[in-house]
XYZ file of C-alpha atoms in Angstrom:
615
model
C 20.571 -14.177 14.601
C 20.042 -12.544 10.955
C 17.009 -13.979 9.387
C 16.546 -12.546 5.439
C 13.055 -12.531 4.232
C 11.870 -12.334 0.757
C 8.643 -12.525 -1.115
C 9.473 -13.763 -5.027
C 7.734 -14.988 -7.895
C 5.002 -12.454 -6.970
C 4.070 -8.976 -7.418
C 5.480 -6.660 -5.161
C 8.300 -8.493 -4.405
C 10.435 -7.319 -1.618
C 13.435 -8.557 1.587
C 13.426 -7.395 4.408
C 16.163 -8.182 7.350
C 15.478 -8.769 11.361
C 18.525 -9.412 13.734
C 17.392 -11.101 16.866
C 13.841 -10.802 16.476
C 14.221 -6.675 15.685
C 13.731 -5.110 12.083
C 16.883 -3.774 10.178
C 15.513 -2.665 6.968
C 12.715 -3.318 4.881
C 12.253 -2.625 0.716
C 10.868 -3.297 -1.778
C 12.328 -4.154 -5.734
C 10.617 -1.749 -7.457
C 12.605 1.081 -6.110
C 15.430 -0.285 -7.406
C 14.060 -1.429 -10.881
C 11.783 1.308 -11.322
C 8.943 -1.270 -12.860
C 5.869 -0.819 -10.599
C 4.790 -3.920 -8.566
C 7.820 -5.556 -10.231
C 7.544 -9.406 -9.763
C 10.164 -12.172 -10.054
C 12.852 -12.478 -7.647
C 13.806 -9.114 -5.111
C 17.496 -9.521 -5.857
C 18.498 -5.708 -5.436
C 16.172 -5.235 -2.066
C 18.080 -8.198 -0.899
C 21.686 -6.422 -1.189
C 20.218 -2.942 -0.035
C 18.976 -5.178 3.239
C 22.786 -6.132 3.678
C 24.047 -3.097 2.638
C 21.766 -1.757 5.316
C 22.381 -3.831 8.233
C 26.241 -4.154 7.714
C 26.488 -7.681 6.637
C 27.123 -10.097 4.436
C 25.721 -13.323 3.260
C 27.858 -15.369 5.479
C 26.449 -13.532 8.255
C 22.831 -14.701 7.552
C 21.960 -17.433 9.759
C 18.401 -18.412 7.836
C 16.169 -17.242 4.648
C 12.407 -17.038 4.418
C 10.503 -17.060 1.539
C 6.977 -16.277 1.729
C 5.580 -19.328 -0.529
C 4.988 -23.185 -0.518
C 4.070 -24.847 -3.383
C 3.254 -27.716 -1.350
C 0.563 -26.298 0.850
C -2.989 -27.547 0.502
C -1.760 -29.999 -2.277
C -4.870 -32.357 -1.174
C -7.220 -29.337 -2.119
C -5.538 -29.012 -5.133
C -5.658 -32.381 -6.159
C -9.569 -32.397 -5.309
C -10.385 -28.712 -7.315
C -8.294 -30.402 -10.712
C -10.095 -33.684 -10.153
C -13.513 -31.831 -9.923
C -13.462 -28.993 -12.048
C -11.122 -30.112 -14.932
C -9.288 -26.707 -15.267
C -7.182 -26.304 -18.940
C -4.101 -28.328 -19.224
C -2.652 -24.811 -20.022
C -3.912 -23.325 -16.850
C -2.463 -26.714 -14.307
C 1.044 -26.696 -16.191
C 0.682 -22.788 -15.716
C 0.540 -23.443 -11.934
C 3.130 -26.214 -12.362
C 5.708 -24.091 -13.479
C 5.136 -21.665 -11.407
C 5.501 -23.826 -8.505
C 8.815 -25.490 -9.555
C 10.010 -21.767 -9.847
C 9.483 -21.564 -6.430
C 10.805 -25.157 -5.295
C 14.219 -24.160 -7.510
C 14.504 -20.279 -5.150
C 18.052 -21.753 -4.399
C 19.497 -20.812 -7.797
C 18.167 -16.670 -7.710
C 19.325 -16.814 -3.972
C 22.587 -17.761 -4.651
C 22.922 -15.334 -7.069
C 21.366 -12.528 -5.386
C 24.003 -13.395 -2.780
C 27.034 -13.646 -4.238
C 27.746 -17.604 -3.056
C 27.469 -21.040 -4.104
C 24.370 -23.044 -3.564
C 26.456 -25.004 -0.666
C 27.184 -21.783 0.903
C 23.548 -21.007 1.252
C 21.938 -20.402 4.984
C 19.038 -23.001 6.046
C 16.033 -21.990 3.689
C 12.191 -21.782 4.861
C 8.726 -22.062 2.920
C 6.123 -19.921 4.785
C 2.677 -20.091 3.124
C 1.759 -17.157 1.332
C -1.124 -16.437 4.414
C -0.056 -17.585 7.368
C 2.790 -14.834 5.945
C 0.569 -12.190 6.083
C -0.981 -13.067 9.005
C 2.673 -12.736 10.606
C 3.255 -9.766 9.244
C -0.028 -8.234 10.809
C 0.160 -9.231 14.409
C 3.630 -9.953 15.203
C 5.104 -6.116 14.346
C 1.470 -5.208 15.967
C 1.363 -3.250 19.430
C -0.723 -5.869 20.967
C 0.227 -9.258 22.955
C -3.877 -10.642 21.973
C -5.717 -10.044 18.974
C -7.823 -11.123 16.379
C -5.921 -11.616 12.930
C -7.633 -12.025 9.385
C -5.861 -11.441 5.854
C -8.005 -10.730 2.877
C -6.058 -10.470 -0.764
C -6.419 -12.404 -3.955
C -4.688 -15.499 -4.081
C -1.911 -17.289 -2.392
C -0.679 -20.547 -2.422
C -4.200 -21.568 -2.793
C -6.145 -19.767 -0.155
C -7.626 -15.934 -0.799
C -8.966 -15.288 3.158
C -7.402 -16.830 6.273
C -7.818 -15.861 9.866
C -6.472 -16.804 13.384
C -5.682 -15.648 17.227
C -3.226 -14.431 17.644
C -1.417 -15.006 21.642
C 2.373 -13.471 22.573
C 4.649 -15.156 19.882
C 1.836 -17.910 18.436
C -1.227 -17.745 15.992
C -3.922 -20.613 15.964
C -5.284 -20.313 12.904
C -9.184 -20.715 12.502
C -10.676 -20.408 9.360
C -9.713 -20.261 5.534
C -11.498 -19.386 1.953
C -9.498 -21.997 -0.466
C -9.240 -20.900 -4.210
C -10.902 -20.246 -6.822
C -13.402 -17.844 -4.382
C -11.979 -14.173 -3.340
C -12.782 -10.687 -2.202
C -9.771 -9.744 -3.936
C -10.316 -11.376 -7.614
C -13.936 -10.082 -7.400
C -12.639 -6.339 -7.059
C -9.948 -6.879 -9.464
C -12.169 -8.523 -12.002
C -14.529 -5.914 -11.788
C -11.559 -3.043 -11.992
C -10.514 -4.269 -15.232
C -14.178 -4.421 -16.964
C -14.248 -0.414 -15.640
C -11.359 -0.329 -18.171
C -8.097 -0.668 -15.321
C -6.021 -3.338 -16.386
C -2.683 -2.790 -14.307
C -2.270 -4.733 -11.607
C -3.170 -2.589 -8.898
C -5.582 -0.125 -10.800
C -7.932 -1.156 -7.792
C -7.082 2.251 -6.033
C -8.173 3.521 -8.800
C -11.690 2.363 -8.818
C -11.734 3.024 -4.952
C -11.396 6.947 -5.849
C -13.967 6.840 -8.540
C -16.330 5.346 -6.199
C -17.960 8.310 -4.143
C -18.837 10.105 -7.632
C -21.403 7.242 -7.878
C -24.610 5.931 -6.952
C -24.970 2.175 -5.594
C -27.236 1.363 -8.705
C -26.003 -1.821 -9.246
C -25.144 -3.573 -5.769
C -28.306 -5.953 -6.889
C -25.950 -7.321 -9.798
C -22.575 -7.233 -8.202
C -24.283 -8.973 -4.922
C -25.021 -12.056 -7.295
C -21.495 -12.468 -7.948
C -20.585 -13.698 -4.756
C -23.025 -15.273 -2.461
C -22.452 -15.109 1.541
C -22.303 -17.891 3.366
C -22.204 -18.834 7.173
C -19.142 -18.409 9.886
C -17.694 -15.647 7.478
C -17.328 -18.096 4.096
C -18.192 -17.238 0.504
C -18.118 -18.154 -2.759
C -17.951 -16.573 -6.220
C -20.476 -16.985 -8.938
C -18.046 -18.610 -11.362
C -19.572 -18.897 -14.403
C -18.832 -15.213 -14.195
C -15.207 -15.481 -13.899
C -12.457 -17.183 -15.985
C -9.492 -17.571 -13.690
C -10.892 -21.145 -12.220
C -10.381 -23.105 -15.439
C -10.421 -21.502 -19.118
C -7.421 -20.602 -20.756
C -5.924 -17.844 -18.509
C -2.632 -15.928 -19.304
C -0.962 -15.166 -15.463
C 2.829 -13.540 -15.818
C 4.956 -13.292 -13.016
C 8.065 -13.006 -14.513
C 10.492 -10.206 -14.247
C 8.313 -7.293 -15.044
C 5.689 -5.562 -13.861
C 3.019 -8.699 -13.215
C 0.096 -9.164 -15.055
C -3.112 -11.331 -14.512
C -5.084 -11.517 -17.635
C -8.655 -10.666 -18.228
C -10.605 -12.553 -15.172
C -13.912 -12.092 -15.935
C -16.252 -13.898 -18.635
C -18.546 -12.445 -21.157
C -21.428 -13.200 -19.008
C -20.438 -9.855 -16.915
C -20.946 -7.849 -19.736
C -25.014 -9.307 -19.743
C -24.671 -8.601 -15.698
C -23.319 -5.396 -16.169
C -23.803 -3.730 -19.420
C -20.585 -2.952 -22.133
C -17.296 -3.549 -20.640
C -15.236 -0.209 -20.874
C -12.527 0.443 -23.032
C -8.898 1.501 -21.357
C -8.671 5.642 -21.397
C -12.099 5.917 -23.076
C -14.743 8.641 -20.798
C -15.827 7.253 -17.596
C -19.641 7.711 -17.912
C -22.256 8.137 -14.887
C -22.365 4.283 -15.413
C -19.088 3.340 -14.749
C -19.037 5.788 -11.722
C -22.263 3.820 -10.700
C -20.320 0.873 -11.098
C -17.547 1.472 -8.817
C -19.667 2.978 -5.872
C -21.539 -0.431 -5.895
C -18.322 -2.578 -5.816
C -16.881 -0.535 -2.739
C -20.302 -1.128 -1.014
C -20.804 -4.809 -1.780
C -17.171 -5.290 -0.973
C -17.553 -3.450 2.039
C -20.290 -5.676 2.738
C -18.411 -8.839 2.083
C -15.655 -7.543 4.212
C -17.878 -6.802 7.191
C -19.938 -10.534 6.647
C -16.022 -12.252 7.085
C -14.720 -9.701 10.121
C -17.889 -9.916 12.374
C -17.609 -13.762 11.760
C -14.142 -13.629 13.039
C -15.175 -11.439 15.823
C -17.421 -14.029 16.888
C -15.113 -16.847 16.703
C -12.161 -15.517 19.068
C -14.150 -12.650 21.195
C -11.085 -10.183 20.328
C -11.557 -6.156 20.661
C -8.925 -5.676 18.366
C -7.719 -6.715 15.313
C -4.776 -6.930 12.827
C -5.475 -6.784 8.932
C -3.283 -8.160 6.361
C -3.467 -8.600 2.654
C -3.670 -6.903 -0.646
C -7.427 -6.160 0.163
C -6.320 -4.527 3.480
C -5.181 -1.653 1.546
C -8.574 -0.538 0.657
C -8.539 2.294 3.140
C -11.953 3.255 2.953
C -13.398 -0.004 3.869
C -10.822 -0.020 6.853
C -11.994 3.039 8.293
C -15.359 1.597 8.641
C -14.059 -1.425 10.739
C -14.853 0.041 13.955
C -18.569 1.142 12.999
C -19.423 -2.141 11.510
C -17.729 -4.549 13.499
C -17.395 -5.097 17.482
C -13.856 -4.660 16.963
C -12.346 -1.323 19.372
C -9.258 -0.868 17.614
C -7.268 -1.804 14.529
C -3.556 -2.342 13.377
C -2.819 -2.432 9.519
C 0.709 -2.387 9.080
C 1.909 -0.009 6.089
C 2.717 -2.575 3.743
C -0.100 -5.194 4.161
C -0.177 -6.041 0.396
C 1.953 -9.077 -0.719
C 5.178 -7.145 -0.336
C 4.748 -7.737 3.592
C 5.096 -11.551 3.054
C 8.782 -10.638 3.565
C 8.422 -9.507 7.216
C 5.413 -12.115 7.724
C 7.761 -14.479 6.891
C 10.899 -13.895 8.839
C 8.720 -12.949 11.838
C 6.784 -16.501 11.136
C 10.372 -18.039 11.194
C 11.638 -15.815 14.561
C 8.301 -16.384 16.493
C 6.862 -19.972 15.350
C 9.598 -22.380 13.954
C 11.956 -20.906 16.864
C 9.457 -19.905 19.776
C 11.349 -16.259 20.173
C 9.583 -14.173 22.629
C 8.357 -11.037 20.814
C 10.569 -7.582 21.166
C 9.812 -5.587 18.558
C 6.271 -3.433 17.334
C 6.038 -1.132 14.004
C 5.391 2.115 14.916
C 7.065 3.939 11.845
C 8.125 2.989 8.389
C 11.188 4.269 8.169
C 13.075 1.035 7.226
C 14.605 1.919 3.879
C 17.525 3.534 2.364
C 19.163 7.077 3.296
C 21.308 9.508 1.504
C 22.952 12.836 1.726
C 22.953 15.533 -0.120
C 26.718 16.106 -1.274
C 26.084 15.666 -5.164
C 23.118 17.666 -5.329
C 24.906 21.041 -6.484
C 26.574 19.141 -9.257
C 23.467 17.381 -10.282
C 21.209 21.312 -10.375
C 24.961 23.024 -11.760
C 24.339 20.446 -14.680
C 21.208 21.226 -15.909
C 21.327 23.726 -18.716
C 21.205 27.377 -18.095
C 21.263 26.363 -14.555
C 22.253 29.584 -13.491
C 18.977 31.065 -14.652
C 16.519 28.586 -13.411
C 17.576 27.256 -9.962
C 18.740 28.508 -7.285
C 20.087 26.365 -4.431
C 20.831 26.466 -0.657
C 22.305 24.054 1.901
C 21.204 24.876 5.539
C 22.457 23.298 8.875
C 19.359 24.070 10.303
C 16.724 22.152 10.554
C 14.596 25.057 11.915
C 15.270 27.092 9.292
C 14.877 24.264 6.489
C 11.521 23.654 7.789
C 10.753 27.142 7.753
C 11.633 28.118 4.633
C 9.897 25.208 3.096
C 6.644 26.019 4.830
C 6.592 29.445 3.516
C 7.053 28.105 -0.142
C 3.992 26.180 0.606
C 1.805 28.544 2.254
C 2.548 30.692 -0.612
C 1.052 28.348 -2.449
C 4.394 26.495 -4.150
C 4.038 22.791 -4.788
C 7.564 21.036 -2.929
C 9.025 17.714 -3.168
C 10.368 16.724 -0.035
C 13.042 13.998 0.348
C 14.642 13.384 3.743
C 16.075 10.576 5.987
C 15.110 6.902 5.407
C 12.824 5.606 2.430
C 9.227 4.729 3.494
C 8.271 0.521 3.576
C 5.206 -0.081 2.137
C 3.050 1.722 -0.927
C 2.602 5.214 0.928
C 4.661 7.915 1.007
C 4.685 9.518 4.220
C 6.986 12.274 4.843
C 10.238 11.556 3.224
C 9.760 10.664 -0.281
C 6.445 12.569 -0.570
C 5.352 15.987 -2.613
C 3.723 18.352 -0.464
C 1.392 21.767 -1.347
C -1.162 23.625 0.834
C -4.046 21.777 1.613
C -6.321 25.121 1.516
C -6.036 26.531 -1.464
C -8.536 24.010 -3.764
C -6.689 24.664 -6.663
C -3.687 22.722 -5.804
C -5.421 19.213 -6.299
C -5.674 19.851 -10.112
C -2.499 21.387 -10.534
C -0.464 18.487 -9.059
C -3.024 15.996 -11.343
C -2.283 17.976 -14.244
C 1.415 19.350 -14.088
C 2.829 17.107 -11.889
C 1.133 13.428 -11.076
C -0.625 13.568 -15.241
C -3.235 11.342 -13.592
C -6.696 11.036 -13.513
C -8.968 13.963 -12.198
C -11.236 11.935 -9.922
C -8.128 10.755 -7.820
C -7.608 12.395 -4.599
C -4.687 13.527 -2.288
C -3.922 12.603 1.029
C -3.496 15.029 4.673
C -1.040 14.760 7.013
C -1.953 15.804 10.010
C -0.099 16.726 13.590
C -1.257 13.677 15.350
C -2.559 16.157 18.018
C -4.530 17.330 16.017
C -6.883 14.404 14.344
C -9.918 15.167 16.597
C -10.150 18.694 15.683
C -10.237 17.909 11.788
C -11.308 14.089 11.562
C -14.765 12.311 12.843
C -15.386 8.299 13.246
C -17.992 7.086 10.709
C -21.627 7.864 12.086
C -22.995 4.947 12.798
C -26.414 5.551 10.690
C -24.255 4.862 7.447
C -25.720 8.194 5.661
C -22.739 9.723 4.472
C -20.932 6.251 3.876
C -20.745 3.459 0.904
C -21.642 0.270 2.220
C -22.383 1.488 5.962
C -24.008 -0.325 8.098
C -24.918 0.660 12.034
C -22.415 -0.786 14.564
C -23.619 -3.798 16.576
C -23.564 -2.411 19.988
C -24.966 0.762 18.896
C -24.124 4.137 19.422
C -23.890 7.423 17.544
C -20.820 8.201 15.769
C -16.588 6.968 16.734
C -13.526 8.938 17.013
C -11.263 8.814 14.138
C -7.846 6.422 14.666
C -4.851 8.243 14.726
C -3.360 6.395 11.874
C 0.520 6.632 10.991
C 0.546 4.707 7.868
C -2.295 6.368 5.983
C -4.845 2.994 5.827
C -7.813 4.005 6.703
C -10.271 6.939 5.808
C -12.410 9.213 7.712
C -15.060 12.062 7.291
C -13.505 15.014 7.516
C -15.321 17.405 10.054
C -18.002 19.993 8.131
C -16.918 22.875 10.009
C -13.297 21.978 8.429
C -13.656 20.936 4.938
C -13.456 24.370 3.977
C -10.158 25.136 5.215
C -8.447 21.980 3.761
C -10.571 21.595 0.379
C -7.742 19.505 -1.704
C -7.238 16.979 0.778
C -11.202 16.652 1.281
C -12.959 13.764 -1.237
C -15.858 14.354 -2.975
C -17.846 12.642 -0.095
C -16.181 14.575 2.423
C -13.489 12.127 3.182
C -9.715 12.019 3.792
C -7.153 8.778 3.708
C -5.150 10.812 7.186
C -2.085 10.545 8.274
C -1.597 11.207 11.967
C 2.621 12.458 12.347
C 3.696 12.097 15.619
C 6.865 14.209 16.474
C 8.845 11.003 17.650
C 8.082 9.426 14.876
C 8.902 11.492 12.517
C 10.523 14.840 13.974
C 11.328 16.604 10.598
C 8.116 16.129 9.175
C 6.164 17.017 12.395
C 8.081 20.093 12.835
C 7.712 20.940 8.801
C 3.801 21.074 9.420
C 4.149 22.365 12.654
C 6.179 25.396 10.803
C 3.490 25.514 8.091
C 0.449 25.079 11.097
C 2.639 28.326 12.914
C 1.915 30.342 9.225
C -1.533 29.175 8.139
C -3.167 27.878 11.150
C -3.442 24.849 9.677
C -1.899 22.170 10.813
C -2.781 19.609 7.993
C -0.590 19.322 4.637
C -1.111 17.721 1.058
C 0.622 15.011 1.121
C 0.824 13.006 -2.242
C 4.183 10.237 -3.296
C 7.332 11.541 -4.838
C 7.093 10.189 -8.536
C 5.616 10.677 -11.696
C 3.740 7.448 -13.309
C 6.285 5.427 -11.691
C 7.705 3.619 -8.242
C 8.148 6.323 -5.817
C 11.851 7.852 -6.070
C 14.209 6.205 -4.249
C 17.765 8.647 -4.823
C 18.631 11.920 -4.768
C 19.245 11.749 -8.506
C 15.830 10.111 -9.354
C 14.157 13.268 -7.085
C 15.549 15.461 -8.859
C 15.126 13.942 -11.989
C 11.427 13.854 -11.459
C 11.764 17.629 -9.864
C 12.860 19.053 -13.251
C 10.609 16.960 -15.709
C 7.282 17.830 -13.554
C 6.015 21.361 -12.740
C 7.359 21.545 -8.807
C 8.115 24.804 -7.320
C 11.226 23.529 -5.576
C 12.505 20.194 -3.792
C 14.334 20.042 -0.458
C 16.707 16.628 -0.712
C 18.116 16.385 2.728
C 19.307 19.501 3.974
C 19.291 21.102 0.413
C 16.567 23.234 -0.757
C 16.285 23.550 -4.866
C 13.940 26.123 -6.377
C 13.181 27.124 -9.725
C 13.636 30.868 -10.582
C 11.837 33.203 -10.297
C 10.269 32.103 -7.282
C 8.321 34.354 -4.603
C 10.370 34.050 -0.977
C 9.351 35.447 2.114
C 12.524 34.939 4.023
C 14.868 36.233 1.378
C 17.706 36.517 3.808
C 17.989 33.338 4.254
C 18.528 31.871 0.546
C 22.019 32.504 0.009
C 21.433 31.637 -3.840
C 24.575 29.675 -4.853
């Protein structure tokens, strides 16, 4: 049975495709459209999932969609009745809604087929979604579930148990209150507007001082058995005039906060003005009162099921930094975060939802990679460097049929210091790159984290890079929070006590951990300003090229860690050989490998010169 599932009329919208209960591929639309966070309707991930699993739409045997207007509707009815939001704001919501209710139209299109030829259609709220898309692709048959993000079909928090192929879902924050609209609202008075700039003010956060977690704690009062509730004369999303665009584009959610912050808070900050001690101040006491917040909901949920582990969904499950703290702040033992826990893993919460609830499928299938995309060779890529003008003079080129010696040439470029762009197998699912469509430098040599900012990413100073690490390795570079909270924003001391945790192998880069002292010296770009690293763990059967690429580099170094930031340049992470290259020549890279090729701008310094073969 072929089950398509989509999240639309959203950002981040994506498909993804299961056949009997297994995953088949998984992307997301702004790949393909190169529009960050695109919203509207995925219609190219869609095709790509087909493409991918070697079907067609006749072949599909149901469709989920990862929204239902119709959810809560007595809620609804009672927050319009007793708030009086804008007319503009309710037929806002209106019309969004019908968009969803009319899907059929988009899907038949994205198809290729009449409306009559369509497969049986599903609305999956937005959260039971992402509570699917946490524990069902999770490792374990019991667990505690809980997703945190900004808004969906009415509800901002939800969490449940989660038993073999059923959730019983236990507790929900209902709209206009959220974790997530707090940090966003607060990300756009530092002067981030995007959707998604909240990263942003996550990296800015350790070069502050909690200052103002007095002021930010009055904007969202805690309340009992994990609830809470925003201060909302401080916020304008709940019923003033409030622009919200979803269209095809990249999505955009107005201004959310009143002037009253700016009496809270001080002057609002202007887009690419300086970021002052203040604003830095700012952000460090967000990421502890969120922190906070986060901790308040997950020990409630702790004590309502009795779980030792847990699966974390939502757009606010991507703040890695809070997630790392989980263990040290909560009862919880272990946790699962699958890589794309924002909204684009509505998709897979909904076909899963679909597979596991509506049909009572015993589960089969656990997410232990994120290889689910699209795959290319390398055939064109001598045409594409032969192209470029005066080719001749600035590239030179070599195809090997080695992987061996691929990976060993490529870690000698980067222990001598080269920056590479790395582009093999499958396309990562989810917002990290990690170890296919990624751009890689040595992690020792400090000066690398400017030059990538600078001549490669052109982003912000403050923002940091990411190391990938031999999973057998973690314990000799990474520590578990100590439990004292003194190097940490927003620590607090774990409830059963004890001294310090070992850090989570993590494959999908979620959560963060201090690196060791003894080691921060020897990987100083991958190492925060608070002595912290978002970690990869690679395991070799995970990912055998990239294991055996650092595993080259650890044989040359000693090091067994690499920088590890995504393939792009202000834009979606590249998804083709052309758009890798594109980005290769543009940007100040050393050399890219795409597949088995290895590019590399002349002159360049080689330490295995015999085997270049410059074409």
């Amino acid at each position: 049975m072929y089950i398509l599932g989509i999240n639309a009329y959203h950002g981040d919208v994506s498909a993804v495709l299961l056949n009997d209960g297994d995953l088949v591929a998984a992307l997301e639309e702004e790949r393909f459209r190169r529009i960050k966070h695109v919203a509207g309707f995925p219609t190219n991930a869609i095709q790509r999932c087909l493409d991918l699993g070697g079907i067609n739409a006749a072949d599909l045997d149901h469709v989920a969609i990862s929204r239902d207007p119709s959810a809560h509707f007595g809620k609804k009815v009672q927050f319009v009745l007793t708030n009086r939001p804008s007319l503009k704001l309710v037929w806002e919501r209106a019309m969004s809604s019908r968009k969803v209710s009319n899907v059929e139209d988009d899907l038949a299109d994205a198809l290729g087929v009449t409306q009559a030829k369509l497969p049986p259609l599903h609305n999956v709220e937005h959260h039971p979604a992402h509570l699917a898309s946490a524990f069902f692709v999770s490792p374990y048959d019991e667990a505690a579930v809980c997703a945190l993000d900004a808004m969906g079909d009415f509800v901002s928090t939800s969490w449940a148990m989660g038993q073999g192929n059923h959730m019983d879902t236990l507790g929900r924050v209902y709209y206009p209150h959220s974790l997530g609209l707090l940090y966003t609202a607060i990300t756009q008075f530092l002067g981030f507007p995007y959707y998604g700039d909240e990263y942003k003010v996550m990296g800015l956060a350790p070069y502050g001082e909690p200052t103002y977690t007095d002021e930010i704690r009055e904007l969202i009062p805690l309340g009992n058995d994990g609830q809470f509730e925003l201060s909302l004369d401080y916020f304008r999303h709940w019923q003033e005039d409030y622009d919200m665009d979803w269209e095809e584009g990249r999505p955009d959610f107005g201004t959310i906060y009143t002037p009253k912050m700016e009496a809270l808070l001080g002057p609002e900050r202007e887009p690419e003005s300086e970021l002052t001690q203040r604003h830095k101040d700012i952000a460090h006491s967000l990421q502890a009162v969120h922190e906070e917040n986060a901790f308040h909901v997950l020990n409630a949920v702790h004590e309502q099921t009795g779980a030792d582990r847990l699966c974390l969904a939502g757009g606010v499950a991507m703040n890695s930094v809070a997630n790392g703290k989980v263990r040290a702040n909560t009862p919880f033992e272990e946790v699962y975060i699958q890589p794309a826990a924002a909204d684009n893993g509505t998709a897979l919460g909904a076909a899963f939802h679909v597979w596991h609830e509506e049909f009572d499928a015993p589960r089969s299938f656990v997410m232990n990679h994120t290889l689910w995309g699209t795959s290319y060779d390398d055939d064109r890529v001598p045409e594409i460097v032969a192209d470029q003008p005066d080719a001749a003079s600035k590239y030179q080129w070599t195809t090997y049929d080695d992987l061996d010696r691929l990976c060993e040439k490529t870690a000698q470029l980067l222990a001598d210091g080269k920056v590479v762009g790395w582009f093999r197998g499958r396309m990562e699912w989810g917002a990290r790159a990690l170890g296919n469509r990624s751009i890689l430098a040595d992690p020792g040599r400090a000066d690398a984290r400017d030059r990538i900012n600078n001549r490669v990413k052109y982003r912000e100073e403050f923002r940091p890079f990411a190391p990938s690490i031999l999973e057998e390795a973690v314990d000799e570079y990474f520590d578990g929070y100590d439990t004292s909270g003194s190097k940490n924003v927003g620590a607090a001391p774990r409830p059963e006590g004890g001294s310090s945790l070992r850090a989570a192998p993590d494959p999908f880069m979620q959560q963060v951990y201090p690196v060791r002292e003894e080691k921060q010296g020897e990987i100083p770009a991958v190492t925060h300003v608070d002595g912290t690293g978002r970690l990869q763990a690679v395991g070799k059967d995970r990912n055998p090229a990239y294991h055996r690429l650092i595993s080259a580099f650890a044989e040359k170094t000693g090091t067994p860690v690499v920088l590890n930031t995504s393939f792009n340049e202000n834009e979606p992470i590249v998804e083709s050989p052309e758009q890798a290259l594109d980005c290769f020549f543009r940007t100040a890279m050393d050399a890219v490998v795409v597949e088995n090729t290895l590019v590399m701008r002349q002159p360049v310094e080689t330490a295995a010169s015999e085997d270049t073969d410059p074409q």
